């Protein structure tokens, strides 16, 4: 294992220490339980946005905390969901009196830990809603699986919902907006290489020199299918079509119902993309691919979208939701409308994403 | 043969040892169909339990188990944290206040643990999860108690059933948790969570055997 | 070779096509000869800044073109200096009547090609000055080598000089400023893995699982020394001390003398760092290291600087001057003063670096 | 035996073939002490020359070489581009206007090429560069001409000297170019640029041998 680390068990702690030293104007870090929060938290009267998940996906989520985006982020161990006490304490620290929205990627671990945290926070009198992101088209059905994983759309949702929170949307409206972003976003990822969880010390899987994994998540897990290595254009086409040609997707998720005061099953349906849609195209580096490669993917994606009648109105290209040093990429398309465009363009100042300020 | 709180404490310590010894094994199983952290997660959790035990040495068995569960919840994360955490907390509530446990209490403990796991994770039998190891153990205990079996026998049968349940996950297609994303590719691999469940139940049996 | 590319010989061309499609508001791309230039070039009355070098170091240089930074960037093939005609044509395209400053990394190829380009541009009546960046303390002497390589300080110089050009500094003042940044900046890099030049198809060197290279440049070339793998703290200490304890460094470089109208030898001396200095600390990802690792390096660097009496007043952490997918990092320290601080903080809007706008 | 412009054109085409065949070899040499691109660079440059040749087929030898040099300058990049580009351009200027070349012109060509390389790169002998292959070739041509040798003999001796010069770079410590950064580690490797220089000079000799 070749990494710029000290003891594997100290990776997350020392990363957080580094962030605290490097960006005191943007974030503060609390240890035991660990969470990253806005340097100016709590922002009075603003709904607080909290996300979290395993570490190893940097800049997500700690690097997405700041003005116009998250108020708090709870980092777990590498690829391991954080614990409810982190999420509870983060909520207590950042909530500015207008409630807390948890943005949760749909992984069994994240979902269960955030559910426990939401219950705990509510029992302490904090208004909480919680929205799942499940956008990974590599997962075809939700009946025989834990449902689609939360991947690239998470970053876009955090930006857009963060801007709306800054604008003064209330908790209910933010939850609705986050749900809207989620059902309009879809992603698909692939890996050229595996990655190595520091504590495990060896690559999660072996991938021969001439093979790749299609339909991977972001945890170094093998994907849906292993196949022989293809060109950037062929890979882009596979990923893009898996998104664009994805039919309507419906599933039942659990959401907190504020009126009933309990978790209820909600059925959601993602509408398929159609010609004429305006989209945001997000080409994500899994972490270890050379930066020169991403525009090559974008180039082909642009061509495919054009052919399919999708108009790319915004883009995001780079490592935003990574799997440690894995080589590979993912594509996310999000259908945009005027509200989303305005919120996307709004100023943001975080470690990993910054513009307009 | 009654089980004392000292036995419970020892059993938890023994579990921590077993998990620690099997850390790499569990993580390897999780590499195949998950994200290569189950052993690491469980080990972190049981080390957290060890740290908490001194504070509950004079408490009842229920409190001890609940404390262990809370330690798991706040240290493990991932899927295993809330699942095992809830299991231990529910088990503790099922024997709240007791300082001595009889064979029937073992049923109460494991049944509550199983219900906790299902309440939290909503897995069904044959979804290729820890439920597939714990369910047969609970069933066999219930049966054995009906036949008048004692602590050791009950737990030995439970361990054997859990082991079989664990092995039975190999040909299953995962429908819950991370492994479900692999679809057909999850077939042929033993579920890491079912494996840790077997290891924990087996540790209970071994403790009882030694005590006898 | 595992890369998200089509034909190896098309990598640079397709990358440029992707950039042109993705960022039309920031850059335009000219093909044959290839160069990237500001979407709003030429900026009348502003000195135009041009840099260039081999590709594979993205975002440098094409990703550093835009308001407050470069006006033009000439990308060569991967790790191969661009050619004089690119630099000449770029100059003709972007110069706004106030002259052109070439910022050149000190590699034999880059130096010779830019020298030829400067001569050609001057013969076409364009006022040109050219400043070398040579900041790599891995190179100890300039008598027995081609002199220190240009590495991390290049990024900082392009930002600072770019801001000054935006503020209206004239050509002579900009050249002086660039020289000042260069003599006050020092860098040192290391590699955990090699990288693969697409056209070569295999890693430039083999590095066993338990070894690393210290003192590497940015071209996948082996470093000064191979040694057994060390912890992040030990690596940071080696890099940082090689910079902080570096004595005064003097060398003779060729610069264009405008009055004489010819190239002259100029002797420059880098003053060593001393306690009390204010510095900008730049921790650079070589490209393939997981993002979680960089703050771990920064954490230790912060501690070392503190111990040495250096006050970090600004920082930059991330992949800015990369070597394709190489795992590893480099550290750059730049002594700051009020002028440099103000210019550093000035707005910048490029693909790879953006703030204040 | 006079060398015609057709010979010059053929020689350049032959050089392109030789460079293409040795692309990987040159790149491998550059991997050891450089940045793994010398063969790729040279091949790109000679392919560019091939594209330019049709436009100068009826021109004098000097123009042909200058055109080749300009093609190298604008296509190779790196260190080799300006160095070989300048070499070919200077060589062309040394025989400006000539349609037939005699043995003495070969000295003029290689001497001008060497001076061009040194003017541009300011390397000294034993710095482990192409200068170490070209210098002995120029010296031996001067000597051979003094002894009244003809074209073929002159070029064969030049090629032999260049080859020895190339081999002699192996034990040298590099002081110029990228290899200089390796310090002691540059010792024991043959310089890629000296190797391409030998290959080019040797191609001239082979052309002359075949023509004879
Ligand atoms: N919904 C569920 N119900 C019961 N057990 C589950 C469920 N989801 C996952 N598991 C169990 O959790 C184990 C994985 O735990 P672990 O690796 O620690 O967490 P994660 O999957 O978050 O990395 C699986 O092997 C499986 O036995
Ligand atoms: N200053 C110099 N003078 C003469 N030849 C040089 C000089 N610097 C480098 N070279 C030659 O150039 C060769 C490397 O060329 P190439 O690999 O194409 O360029 P780069 O080093 O820019 O990658 C070296 O092997 C050496 O022979
Ligand atoms: Mg996990
Ligand atoms: Mg796991
Ligand atoms: Mg090169
Ligand atoms: Mg080279």
mmCIF file of C-alpha atoms in Angstrom, chain C residues 57 59-61 64 69 103 105 133 135 151-161 181 282 284 316 319-322 332 344 353:
data_model
loop_
_atom_site.group_PDB
_atom_site.id
_atom_site.type_symbol
_atom_site.label_atom_id
_atom_site.label_comp_id
_atom_site.label_asym_id
_atom_site.label_seq_id
_atom_site.Cartn_x
_atom_site.Cartn_y
_atom_site.Cartn_z
ATOM 1 C CA UNK C 57 0.491 18.738 -15.718
ATOM 2 C CA UNK C 59 -4.596 22.188 -14.726
ATOM 3 C CA UNK C 60 -1.280 23.901 -15.515
ATOM 4 C CA UNK C 61 -1.160 25.720 -17.942
ATOM 5 C CA UNK C 64 -4.753 28.566 -15.501
ATOM 6 C CA UNK C 69 -3.961 34.780 -14.552
ATOM 7 C CA UNK C 103 6.790 32.612 -18.105
ATOM 8 C CA UNK C 105 9.853 26.666 -16.602
ATOM 9 C CA UNK C 133 11.094 29.718 -13.073
ATOM 10 C CA UNK C 135 12.679 26.583 -7.945
ATOM 11 C CA UNK C 151 7.994 23.328 -10.597
ATOM 12 C CA UNK C 152 5.422 24.505 -8.043
ATOM 13 C CA UNK C 153 6.435 28.151 -7.923
ATOM 14 C CA UNK C 154 5.256 28.395 -11.539
ATOM 15 C CA UNK C 155 1.618 28.142 -10.448
ATOM 16 C CA UNK C 156 2.085 30.798 -7.788
ATOM 17 C CA UNK C 157 3.955 33.096 -10.172
ATOM 18 C CA UNK C 158 1.240 32.810 -12.781
ATOM 19 C CA UNK C 159 -1.405 33.738 -10.217
ATOM 20 C CA UNK C 160 0.505 36.663 -8.746
ATOM 21 C CA UNK C 161 1.875 38.089 -11.973
ATOM 22 C CA UNK C 181 8.384 35.473 -7.034
ATOM 23 C CA UNK C 282 1.521 25.039 -1.380
ATOM 24 C CA UNK C 284 0.573 19.849 -4.478
ATOM 25 C CA UNK C 316 -2.930 26.200 -1.664
ATOM 26 C CA UNK C 319 -3.550 19.025 -7.741
ATOM 27 C CA UNK C 320 -2.297 22.120 -9.574
ATOM 28 C CA UNK C 321 0.936 20.985 -11.226
ATOM 29 C CA UNK C 322 0.578 17.292 -11.795
ATOM 30 C CA UNK C 332 6.373 24.794 -2.354
ATOM 31 C CA UNK C 344 -2.555 36.560 -4.367
ATOM 32 C CA UNK C 353 -8.239 28.168 -9.824
#
